[in-house]
Amino acid sequence: MTTSTPILDHKLLDRLRGAVRGDLVEPGDPDYDEARKVYNAMHDKRPAIVVQAVDAGDVIATVDFARDQGLTLAVRGGSHSVPGYGTCDGGVVLDLGRMRGIRVDPDARTAWVEGGCTWADVNHATHAFGLATTGGVVSTTGVGGLTTGGGMGYLARRCGLACDNLASVDLVTADGSFLTCTDEQHSDLLWAVRGGGGNFGVVTSFAYRLHPIADILGGPTFYPLDADVIRRYRELVAESDERLGALLVVGLGPPVPFLPERWHGRPLCGVVACWTGPEAEDDRIRERLDALGPVVGRHLERMPYPVINTLFDDLVPAGLHHYWKGAFTQGLPDGVIDAFVEYGPTTPSIQSVTVVFPIDGACHRVRPEDTAFSYRDADFSIALSPTLTTREECDAHKGWVRAFHGALAPHSMEGGYVNFMDGDDQDRVGANYRGNLARLTAMKRHYDPGNLFHLNHNIAP
């Protein structure tokens, strides 16, 4: 899809070019098409300029430029935003992808991480010291979007959400101010970015608390898609030590060596385990997983923690077409399980995996009002996604995910996880933030009254 792209005044661009150290990529430049790409190929936008920032100074200059010129500003970290909020037509894209510095203090168990890093970057740097923190389940995901939305992953039951592990952030606000936000200074902004998304500014660096996690028992175990298997999974999570991360997946059997060919493309459910407890208890974990149902394929072994964060990478590379919906549940009601069994067999592609994240344990030890992420009474977060190779296929299967989501709705909580929302979910913002919405709106009115940061699940001032 091609649209005309506004050309910015060269005097203005020269002024911006003189204020930044990174590169400015314009329409007509040889690398323009590559620079404007995002992870979800559903979004083929043509920005007027892409600023490839290299430091906080570049971020400040770009924010000032977009604000002063009245231009739409899209902020891009890892570029995994499913609604395509990391790009825009005719505006400014602030690309943080070259800001990838990390410093680990193993004694203080803290990592300072620049805003363009991916979870692969973080896991590699922290693993050298036998440390980790909660990240996503795809290593190419950026730290910024995942953390500011809340941040779920394999370690959430033991360590809390990614946002729960934030000690501080450096933030550039809409007026160009550079603020270090901690629990002692600008604590309101730290509270807001712990789940409030990109509504309040550009995070140029995050300071994460780390945990002593090195090698784990991890990987998927597959079963036929059956309600009894999922009910036993529900019991497994309720009864298990918080050191067991256990994501449920529902979809079609992938063509992997450890799954017999007769199961390729057939409806399956699986549990992707991440046991961070002692190796001496590995056999007990295997036995618990064996008890869920007939095992049809397995790749469960000891591995460095960073490896488990890469297991889905080849399944969902950049350039596919995605459309998402999300839900929270208390427990895993039978009606939800029935919907998995009903809609799982018609999953539109092998890449279209429904994922269920347990968010109990440490996540429940944070009060709803302590962070912008308010669903501390939810036990599971569900992500639904048709993921296809073409735009036409993805558009054709939006009805499937909407019907699936509709079947979950009577058994789900009102809101959902902002990082599992697509662009047509803006009307759910109030439900997503519940009792924290009024405080977030007041803060938005104070720090971004012009709504410069509106390409997100927007909290309007």
Tab-separated table of C-alpha atoms in Angstrom:
chain	number	residue	atom	x	y	z
A	1	MET	CA	0.000	0.000	0.000
A	2	THR	CA	1.506	3.337	-1.070
A	3	THR	CA	0.494	6.795	0.089
A	4	SER	CA	2.032	10.170	-0.645
A	5	THR	CA	4.544	11.325	1.931
A	6	PRO	CA	4.802	14.982	2.983
A	7	ILE	CA	8.253	16.441	2.438
A	8	LEU	CA	9.472	18.547	5.338
A	9	ASP	CA	11.113	21.918	4.806
A	10	HIS	CA	14.857	21.395	4.347
A	11	LYS	CA	15.762	24.322	6.593
A	12	LEU	CA	13.814	22.701	9.412
A	13	LEU	CA	15.455	19.362	8.740
A	14	ASP	CA	18.902	20.940	8.649
A	15	ARG	CA	18.195	22.433	12.076
A	16	LEU	CA	17.170	19.005	13.393
A	17	ARG	CA	20.158	17.367	11.718
A	18	GLY	CA	22.448	19.782	13.501
A	19	ALA	CA	20.872	18.910	16.852
A	20	VAL	CA	21.205	15.111	16.671
A	21	ARG	CA	24.160	12.739	16.405
A	22	GLY	CA	22.153	9.895	14.931
A	23	ASP	CA	20.944	9.574	11.347
A	24	LEU	CA	17.916	11.173	9.744
A	25	VAL	CA	16.284	9.036	7.071
A	26	GLU	CA	13.976	10.763	4.591
A	27	PRO	CA	11.734	9.564	1.737
A	28	GLY	CA	13.952	8.940	-1.255
A	29	ASP	CA	16.947	7.867	0.819
A	30	PRO	CA	18.262	4.408	-0.137
A	31	ASP	CA	17.506	2.978	3.307
A	32	TYR	CA	14.113	4.680	3.769
A	33	ASP	CA	12.015	1.578	3.109
A	34	GLU	CA	14.066	-0.456	5.567
A	35	ALA	CA	14.004	2.319	8.176
A	36	ARG	CA	10.206	2.600	8.102
A	37	LYS	CA	9.526	-1.131	8.508
A	38	VAL	CA	7.953	-2.457	11.696
A	39	TYR	CA	7.505	-5.995	13.031
A	40	ASN	CA	3.805	-6.259	12.135
A	41	ALA	CA	3.576	-6.007	8.350
A	42	MET	CA	-0.082	-4.937	8.608
A	43	HIS	CA	1.292	-1.412	9.105
A	44	ASP	CA	2.930	-0.034	5.955
A	45	LYS	CA	3.272	3.633	6.907
A	46	ARG	CA	5.318	6.405	5.299
A	47	PRO	CA	6.727	8.827	7.880
A	48	ALA	CA	8.145	12.161	6.785
A	49	ILE	CA	11.328	11.486	8.761
A	50	VAL	CA	12.878	8.664	10.774
A	51	VAL	CA	15.326	9.788	13.454
A	52	GLN	CA	17.693	6.985	14.444
A	53	ALA	CA	18.655	8.293	17.865
A	54	VAL	CA	21.902	7.333	19.573
A	55	ASP	CA	21.478	9.058	22.935
A	56	ALA	CA	19.108	10.989	25.190
A	57	GLY	CA	20.152	14.258	23.553
A	58	ASP	CA	18.816	12.997	20.235
A	59	VAL	CA	15.569	12.023	21.924
A	60	ILE	CA	15.134	15.490	23.452
A	61	ALA	CA	15.857	17.199	20.131
A	62	THR	CA	13.375	14.981	18.280
A	63	VAL	CA	10.608	15.430	20.852
A	64	ASP	CA	11.127	19.210	20.714
A	65	PHE	CA	11.064	19.177	16.905
A	66	ALA	CA	7.875	17.139	16.602
A	67	ARG	CA	6.093	19.210	19.267
A	68	ASP	CA	7.145	22.590	17.885
A	69	GLN	CA	6.215	21.646	14.306
A	70	GLY	CA	2.899	20.101	15.286
A	71	LEU	CA	3.873	16.735	13.786
A	72	THR	CA	2.663	13.296	14.789
A	73	LEU	CA	5.339	11.526	16.840
A	74	ALA	CA	5.754	7.742	16.851
A	75	VAL	CA	8.220	6.243	19.317
A	76	ARG	CA	9.780	2.909	18.372
A	77	GLY	CA	11.829	0.580	20.557
A	78	GLY	CA	11.797	-3.053	19.452
A	79	SER	CA	9.018	-2.243	16.924
A	80	HIS	CA	6.786	-5.115	18.135
A	81	SER	CA	3.718	-2.930	18.756
A	82	VAL	CA	0.902	-4.981	17.215
A	83	PRO	CA	-1.249	-1.897	16.477
A	84	GLY	CA	1.750	-0.350	14.716
A	85	TYR	CA	2.254	2.519	17.141
A	86	GLY	CA	5.967	2.611	16.279
A	87	THR	CA	5.261	4.216	12.906
A	88	CYS	CA	2.999	6.811	11.299
A	89	ASP	CA	2.109	8.476	8.034
A	90	GLY	CA	3.569	11.915	7.428
A	91	GLY	CA	5.033	12.418	10.883
A	92	VAL	CA	8.209	11.753	12.848
A	93	VAL	CA	9.398	8.299	13.866
A	94	LEU	CA	11.791	8.361	16.808
A	95	ASP	CA	13.664	5.076	16.483
A	96	LEU	CA	15.566	4.063	19.631
A	97	GLY	CA	16.985	0.909	18.060
A	98	ARG	CA	20.583	2.143	18.168
A	99	MET	CA	20.396	2.881	21.903
A	100	ARG	CA	21.430	-0.578	23.107
A	101	GLY	CA	23.809	0.054	26.000
A	102	ILE	CA	23.569	-2.107	29.159
A	103	ARG	CA	25.465	-1.955	32.439
A	104	VAL	CA	25.064	-4.663	35.068
A	105	ASP	CA	25.984	-4.252	38.725
A	106	PRO	CA	26.083	-7.862	39.967
A	107	ASP	CA	26.549	-6.852	43.618
A	108	ALA	CA	23.505	-4.574	43.642
A	109	ARG	CA	21.670	-6.978	41.289
A	110	THR	CA	20.693	-4.114	39.014
A	111	ALA	CA	20.907	-3.568	35.263
A	112	TRP	CA	20.755	-0.186	33.531
A	113	VAL	CA	19.260	-0.780	30.087
A	114	GLU	CA	18.862	1.739	27.260
A	115	GLY	CA	15.457	2.117	25.652
A	116	GLY	CA	16.314	0.478	22.324
A	117	CYS	CA	17.375	-2.838	23.837
A	118	THR	CA	15.595	-6.111	23.207
A	119	TRP	CA	15.127	-8.875	25.747
A	120	ALA	CA	17.853	-10.823	23.950
A	121	ASP	CA	20.244	-7.981	24.809
A	122	VAL	CA	19.183	-7.926	28.459
A	123	ASN	CA	19.231	-11.691	28.931
A	124	HIS	CA	22.686	-12.002	27.386
A	125	ALA	CA	24.150	-9.247	29.581
A	126	THR	CA	22.607	-10.390	32.859
A	127	HIS	CA	23.150	-14.119	32.344
A	128	ALA	CA	26.908	-13.575	32.463
A	129	PHE	CA	26.409	-12.880	36.187
A	130	GLY	CA	23.839	-15.630	36.810
A	131	LEU	CA	21.041	-13.056	37.010
A	132	ALA	CA	17.749	-12.393	35.203
A	133	THR	CA	14.515	-10.437	35.409
A	134	THR	CA	11.053	-10.894	33.950
A	135	GLY	CA	10.961	-10.277	30.202
A	136	GLY	CA	8.826	-11.476	27.324
A	137	VAL	CA	8.686	-14.797	25.486
A	138	VAL	CA	10.143	-13.610	22.159
A	139	SER	CA	13.726	-12.395	22.392
A	140	THR	CA	13.346	-9.732	19.689
A	141	THR	CA	10.697	-7.880	21.717
A	142	GLY	CA	11.823	-4.441	22.889
A	143	VAL	CA	12.156	-3.744	26.590
A	144	GLY	CA	10.302	-0.426	26.396
A	145	GLY	CA	6.870	-1.391	25.150
A	146	LEU	CA	6.742	-4.603	27.140
A	147	THR	CA	7.796	-3.005	30.432
A	148	THR	CA	5.686	0.142	30.248
A	149	GLY	CA	2.619	-1.999	29.463
A	150	GLY	CA	3.254	-4.195	32.521
A	151	GLY	CA	5.495	-6.959	31.249
A	152	MET	CA	4.588	-10.637	31.415
A	153	GLY	CA	6.897	-13.578	30.923
A	154	TYR	CA	8.179	-16.881	32.228
A	155	LEU	CA	9.450	-15.417	35.495
A	156	ALA	CA	6.325	-13.452	36.479
A	157	ARG	CA	5.070	-15.909	39.134
A	158	ARG	CA	8.423	-15.840	40.924
A	159	CYS	CA	9.674	-12.302	40.236
A	160	GLY	CA	6.609	-10.226	39.385
A	161	LEU	CA	5.938	-8.300	36.194
A	162	ALA	CA	8.714	-6.460	34.380
A	163	CYS	CA	7.292	-3.171	35.667
A	164	ASP	CA	7.421	-4.508	39.233
A	165	ASN	CA	11.171	-4.858	38.829
A	166	LEU	CA	11.716	-1.247	37.754
A	167	ALA	CA	13.879	0.672	40.202
A	168	SER	CA	14.021	3.831	38.089
A	169	VAL	CA	13.714	5.249	34.581
A	170	ASP	CA	15.155	8.173	32.680
A	171	LEU	CA	12.260	9.863	30.887
A	172	VAL	CA	11.953	12.647	28.307
A	173	THR	CA	8.600	14.364	28.739
A	174	ALA	CA	6.535	16.254	26.176
A	175	ASP	CA	8.153	19.614	27.059
A	176	GLY	CA	11.620	18.145	26.420
A	177	SER	CA	12.563	17.776	30.080
A	178	PHE	CA	14.895	14.914	31.026
A	179	LEU	CA	13.817	13.425	34.347
A	180	THR	CA	15.239	10.597	36.427
A	181	CYS	CA	12.245	8.981	38.069
A	182	THR	CA	12.624	6.897	41.218
A	183	ASP	CA	10.514	6.102	44.252
A	184	GLU	CA	12.038	9.241	45.839
A	185	GLN	CA	11.950	11.757	42.965
A	186	HIS	CA	9.304	12.145	40.271
A	187	SER	CA	7.748	9.073	41.818
A	188	ASP	CA	4.412	9.847	40.162
A	189	LEU	CA	5.964	9.323	36.741
A	190	LEU	CA	7.651	6.094	37.786
A	191	TRP	CA	4.252	4.905	39.022
A	192	ALA	CA	2.677	5.852	35.681
A	193	VAL	CA	5.190	4.114	33.439
A	194	ARG	CA	4.763	0.931	35.485
A	195	GLY	CA	1.889	-0.108	33.235
A	196	GLY	CA	0.709	3.186	31.720
A	197	GLY	CA	2.394	2.584	28.379
A	198	GLY	CA	4.036	5.334	26.358
A	199	ASN	CA	1.549	8.015	27.402
A	200	PHE	CA	3.927	10.060	29.544
A	201	GLY	CA	7.165	10.328	27.630
A	202	VAL	CA	10.073	8.486	26.063
A	203	VAL	CA	11.995	6.205	28.412
A	204	THR	CA	15.646	6.433	27.401
A	205	SER	CA	16.837	3.973	30.054
A	206	PHE	CA	15.423	1.517	32.571
A	207	ALA	CA	16.992	0.276	35.807
A	208	TYR	CA	15.832	-3.268	36.568
A	209	ARG	CA	16.166	-5.304	39.726
A	210	LEU	CA	17.671	-8.704	38.982
A	211	HIS	CA	17.230	-12.135	40.505
A	212	PRO	CA	19.654	-15.061	40.923
A	213	ILE	CA	18.487	-17.188	37.988
A	214	ALA	CA	20.939	-18.868	35.628
A	215	ASP	CA	20.076	-22.327	34.247
A	216	ILE	CA	16.497	-23.565	34.190
A	217	LEU	CA	14.455	-26.601	33.180
A	218	GLY	CA	12.482	-25.322	30.233
A	219	GLY	CA	10.615	-26.024	27.046
A	220	PRO	CA	7.281	-27.237	25.679
A	221	THR	CA	5.310	-30.414	26.332
A	222	PHE	CA	2.453	-31.065	23.880
A	223	TYR	CA	-0.834	-32.892	24.359
A	224	PRO	CA	-3.965	-33.422	22.257
A	225	LEU	CA	-6.324	-30.474	22.585
A	226	ASP	CA	-8.637	-31.660	25.350
A	227	ALA	CA	-10.588	-29.879	28.090
A	228	ASP	CA	-9.380	-32.322	30.759
A	229	VAL	CA	-5.740	-31.536	29.955
A	230	ILE	CA	-6.398	-27.814	30.389
A	231	ARG	CA	-8.285	-28.392	33.649
A	232	ARG	CA	-5.293	-30.323	34.985
A	233	TYR	CA	-3.057	-27.460	33.845
A	234	ARG	CA	-5.268	-25.111	35.869
A	235	GLU	CA	-4.685	-27.303	38.923
A	236	LEU	CA	-0.948	-27.475	38.217
A	237	VAL	CA	-0.612	-23.682	38.350
A	238	ALA	CA	-2.807	-23.372	41.452
A	239	GLU	CA	-0.812	-25.976	43.361
A	240	SER	CA	2.734	-25.358	42.136
A	241	ASP	CA	5.658	-23.521	43.649
A	242	GLU	CA	6.017	-20.002	42.239
A	243	ARG	CA	9.366	-21.010	40.789
A	244	LEU	CA	7.438	-22.883	38.074
A	245	GLY	CA	6.520	-20.670	35.143
A	246	ALA	CA	4.020	-22.519	32.968
A	247	LEU	CA	2.494	-20.905	29.884
A	248	LEU	CA	-0.410	-22.692	28.213
A	249	VAL	CA	-0.473	-22.620	24.401
A	250	VAL	CA	-3.370	-23.656	22.166
A	251	GLY	CA	-3.041	-24.026	18.419
A	252	LEU	CA	-1.827	-26.282	15.641
A	253	GLY	CA	1.144	-28.619	15.927
A	254	PRO	CA	4.328	-26.985	14.600
A	255	PRO	CA	6.683	-28.848	12.241
A	256	VAL	CA	9.435	-29.411	14.810
A	257	PRO	CA	11.623	-32.526	15.167
A	258	PHE	CA	10.382	-33.478	18.639
A	259	LEU	CA	6.736	-33.612	17.497
A	260	PRO	CA	5.789	-36.646	15.346
A	261	GLU	CA	4.814	-35.672	11.813
A	262	ARG	CA	1.278	-37.002	12.240
A	263	TRP	CA	0.675	-34.186	14.748
A	264	HIS	CA	1.929	-31.406	12.480
A	265	GLY	CA	-0.935	-29.019	11.791
A	266	ARG	CA	-3.344	-30.826	14.129
A	267	PRO	CA	-5.025	-29.151	17.136
A	268	LEU	CA	-2.849	-29.351	20.238
A	269	CYS	CA	-2.380	-27.706	23.575
A	270	GLY	CA	0.936	-27.424	25.299
A	271	VAL	CA	2.651	-26.218	28.437
A	272	VAL	CA	5.873	-24.243	28.073
A	273	ALA	CA	7.570	-24.782	31.417
A	274	CYS	CA	10.275	-22.679	33.052
A	275	TRP	CA	11.387	-24.239	36.335
A	276	THR	CA	13.855	-21.996	38.175
A	277	GLY	CA	14.162	-24.272	41.198
A	278	PRO	CA	16.940	-26.817	41.878
A	279	GLU	CA	17.905	-29.378	39.263
A	280	ALA	CA	17.315	-32.124	41.832
A	281	GLU	CA	13.568	-31.471	41.455
A	282	ASP	CA	13.505	-31.616	37.644
A	283	ASP	CA	12.118	-35.154	37.559
A	284	ARG	CA	9.257	-34.111	39.819
A	285	ILE	CA	8.362	-31.319	37.372
A	286	ARG	CA	8.446	-33.777	34.472
A	287	GLU	CA	6.147	-36.117	36.380
A	288	ARG	CA	3.681	-33.304	37.037
A	289	LEU	CA	3.647	-32.448	33.340
A	290	ASP	CA	3.257	-36.136	32.401
A	291	ALA	CA	0.161	-36.283	34.607
A	292	LEU	CA	-1.675	-33.623	32.572
A	293	GLY	CA	-2.474	-36.029	29.752
A	294	PRO	CA	-0.997	-38.136	26.940
A	295	VAL	CA	2.284	-36.531	25.888
A	296	VAL	CA	2.619	-36.407	22.076
A	297	GLY	CA	5.829	-34.371	21.904
A	298	ARG	CA	8.338	-32.765	24.219
A	299	HIS	CA	11.456	-30.645	24.260
A	300	LEU	CA	12.031	-30.143	27.985
A	301	GLU	CA	15.613	-29.899	29.162
A	302	ARG	CA	18.137	-27.966	31.210
A	303	MET	CA	19.151	-24.768	29.421
A	304	PRO	CA	20.498	-21.299	30.168
A	305	TYR	CA	17.584	-18.986	30.945
A	306	PRO	CA	18.193	-16.811	27.835
A	307	VAL	CA	17.517	-19.816	25.590
A	308	ILE	CA	13.881	-20.236	26.632
A	309	ASN	CA	13.275	-16.629	25.576
A	310	THR	CA	14.190	-17.606	21.986
A	311	LEU	CA	12.008	-20.706	21.511
A	312	PHE	CA	9.232	-18.849	19.639
A	313	ASP	CA	11.544	-16.577	17.614
A	314	ASP	CA	11.594	-18.682	14.439
A	315	LEU	CA	7.830	-19.205	14.619
A	316	VAL	CA	7.059	-15.467	14.573
A	317	PRO	CA	9.784	-13.590	12.634
A	318	ALA	CA	9.367	-9.971	11.608
A	319	GLY	CA	7.244	-9.386	8.531
A	320	LEU	CA	4.181	-11.479	9.363
A	321	HIS	CA	0.687	-9.984	9.663
A	322	HIS	CA	-0.895	-9.857	13.143
A	323	TYR	CA	-4.179	-8.871	14.756
A	324	TRP	CA	-4.583	-9.343	18.529
A	325	LYS	CA	-7.107	-9.421	21.319
A	326	GLY	CA	-6.561	-9.963	25.058
A	327	ALA	CA	-8.446	-10.921	28.206
A	328	PHE	CA	-7.849	-11.332	31.938
A	329	THR	CA	-9.453	-14.107	33.965
A	330	GLN	CA	-9.771	-14.990	37.630
A	331	GLY	CA	-8.898	-18.639	37.718
A	332	LEU	CA	-9.405	-20.394	34.415
A	333	PRO	CA	-13.191	-20.882	34.245
A	334	ASP	CA	-14.690	-23.891	32.503
A	335	GLY	CA	-16.288	-21.527	29.985
A	336	VAL	CA	-12.836	-20.284	28.964
A	337	ILE	CA	-11.586	-23.849	28.607
A	338	ASP	CA	-14.637	-24.689	26.493
A	339	ALA	CA	-13.814	-21.751	24.201
A	340	PHE	CA	-10.232	-23.006	23.792
A	341	VAL	CA	-11.527	-26.420	22.773
A	342	GLU	CA	-14.102	-24.899	20.402
A	343	TYR	CA	-11.863	-22.369	18.641
A	344	GLY	CA	-8.492	-24.115	18.871
A	345	PRO	CA	-9.176	-26.540	15.978
A	346	THR	CA	-9.959	-23.625	13.619
A	347	THR	CA	-6.780	-21.705	14.466
A	348	PRO	CA	-5.905	-20.133	11.083
A	349	SER	CA	-2.168	-20.921	10.966
A	350	ILE	CA	0.642	-22.596	12.888
A	351	GLN	CA	1.915	-19.133	13.884
A	352	SER	CA	-1.493	-18.173	15.345
A	353	VAL	CA	-0.869	-19.443	18.857
A	354	THR	CA	-3.215	-18.604	21.740
A	355	VAL	CA	-1.053	-18.062	24.843
A	356	VAL	CA	-2.165	-18.066	28.481
A	357	PHE	CA	0.183	-16.347	30.963
A	358	PRO	CA	-0.119	-17.085	34.691
A	359	ILE	CA	0.136	-13.821	36.623
A	360	ASP	CA	-0.409	-14.988	40.187
A	361	GLY	CA	2.318	-15.454	42.815
A	362	ALA	CA	4.575	-12.424	43.073
A	363	CYS	CA	2.264	-10.413	40.792
A	364	HIS	CA	-0.453	-10.671	43.452
A	365	ARG	CA	1.797	-9.255	46.146
A	366	VAL	CA	1.574	-5.812	44.544
A	367	ARG	CA	-1.580	-3.801	45.251
A	368	PRO	CA	-3.669	-2.507	42.309
A	369	GLU	CA	-2.975	1.103	43.288
A	370	ASP	CA	0.802	0.598	43.606
A	371	THR	CA	1.382	0.627	39.835
A	372	ALA	CA	-0.588	1.804	36.816
A	373	PHE	CA	-1.079	-1.888	35.983
A	374	SER	CA	-4.195	-2.514	38.038
A	375	TYR	CA	-5.228	-6.127	37.422
A	376	ARG	CA	-3.537	-7.594	40.491
A	377	ASP	CA	-6.566	-9.798	41.093
A	378	ALA	CA	-6.269	-11.504	37.708
A	379	ASP	CA	-4.722	-14.981	37.663
A	380	PHE	CA	-4.220	-15.356	33.916
A	381	SER	CA	-3.736	-13.120	30.892
A	382	ILE	CA	-4.815	-14.500	27.518
A	383	ALA	CA	-3.426	-13.416	24.135
A	384	LEU	CA	-5.350	-14.253	20.954
A	385	SER	CA	-3.789	-13.658	17.539
A	386	PRO	CA	-4.343	-14.687	13.969
A	387	THR	CA	-0.834	-14.424	12.487
A	388	LEU	CA	-0.654	-14.884	8.723
A	389	THR	CA	1.740	-14.347	5.845
A	390	THR	CA	-0.422	-11.823	3.937
A	391	ARG	CA	-2.613	-8.853	4.801
A	392	GLU	CA	-5.567	-10.418	3.014
A	393	GLU	CA	-5.330	-13.629	5.057
A	394	CYS	CA	-5.075	-11.689	8.310
A	395	ASP	CA	-8.060	-9.499	7.431
A	396	ALA	CA	-10.041	-12.610	6.523
A	397	HIS	CA	-9.441	-14.141	9.957
A	398	LYS	CA	-10.222	-11.127	12.127
A	399	GLY	CA	-13.708	-12.538	12.520
A	400	TRP	CA	-12.246	-15.701	14.034
A	401	VAL	CA	-10.399	-13.853	16.781
A	402	ARG	CA	-13.327	-11.529	17.468
A	403	ALA	CA	-15.682	-14.495	17.839
A	404	PHE	CA	-13.117	-16.288	20.046
A	405	HIS	CA	-12.746	-13.175	22.201
A	406	GLY	CA	-16.513	-12.861	22.374
A	407	ALA	CA	-16.786	-16.438	23.632
A	408	LEU	CA	-14.296	-15.624	26.401
A	409	ALA	CA	-16.010	-12.377	27.418
A	410	PRO	CA	-18.733	-13.813	29.724
A	411	HIS	CA	-16.032	-15.600	31.725
A	412	SER	CA	-13.404	-12.812	31.681
A	413	MET	CA	-12.786	-9.585	33.548
A	414	GLU	CA	-13.861	-6.324	31.934
A	415	GLY	CA	-10.469	-5.079	30.797
A	416	GLY	CA	-7.398	-6.663	29.275
A	417	TYR	CA	-3.640	-6.271	29.017
A	418	VAL	CA	-2.772	-3.183	26.962
A	419	ASN	CA	0.049	-4.985	25.130
A	420	PHE	CA	-2.454	-7.543	23.804
A	421	MET	CA	-4.802	-4.860	22.426
A	422	ASP	CA	-5.049	-3.893	18.778
A	423	GLY	CA	-5.798	-0.468	17.337
A	424	ASP	CA	-9.562	-0.952	17.457
A	425	ASP	CA	-9.482	-1.438	21.243
A	426	GLN	CA	-9.157	2.238	22.188
A	427	ASP	CA	-12.632	2.119	23.725
A	428	ARG	CA	-11.324	-0.356	26.314
A	429	VAL	CA	-8.748	2.005	27.836
A	430	GLY	CA	-10.987	2.864	30.795
A	431	ALA	CA	-11.652	-0.801	31.540
A	432	ASN	CA	-7.961	-1.631	31.148
A	433	TYR	CA	-6.905	0.835	33.861
A	434	ARG	CA	-9.984	0.614	36.109
A	435	GLY	CA	-9.521	2.533	39.373
A	436	ASN	CA	-6.199	4.007	38.249
A	437	LEU	CA	-7.659	5.835	35.231
A	438	ALA	CA	-8.521	9.066	37.060
A	439	ARG	CA	-4.996	9.449	38.435
A	440	LEU	CA	-3.456	8.604	35.053
A	441	THR	CA	-5.696	11.129	33.298
A	442	ALA	CA	-4.734	13.879	35.744
A	443	MET	CA	-1.058	13.098	35.210
A	444	LYS	CA	-1.487	13.089	31.445
A	445	ARG	CA	-3.148	16.497	31.671
A	446	HIS	CA	-0.158	17.774	33.680
A	447	TYR	CA	2.751	16.241	31.752
A	448	ASP	CA	1.348	16.024	28.212
A	449	PRO	CA	-1.612	18.412	27.887
A	450	GLY	CA	-1.205	18.527	24.103
A	451	ASN	CA	-1.259	14.711	23.846
A	452	LEU	CA	1.994	14.605	21.901
A	453	PHE	CA	2.346	10.969	22.998
A	454	HIS	CA	-0.940	9.745	21.555
A	455	LEU	CA	0.210	6.811	19.431
A	456	ASN	CA	-0.461	4.214	22.133
A	457	HIS	CA	-3.500	2.942	23.989
A	458	ASN	CA	-4.162	6.526	24.691
A	459	ILE	CA	-5.059	8.112	27.989
A	460	ALA	CA	-6.497	11.402	26.746
A	461	PRO	CA	-5.669	14.520	28.813
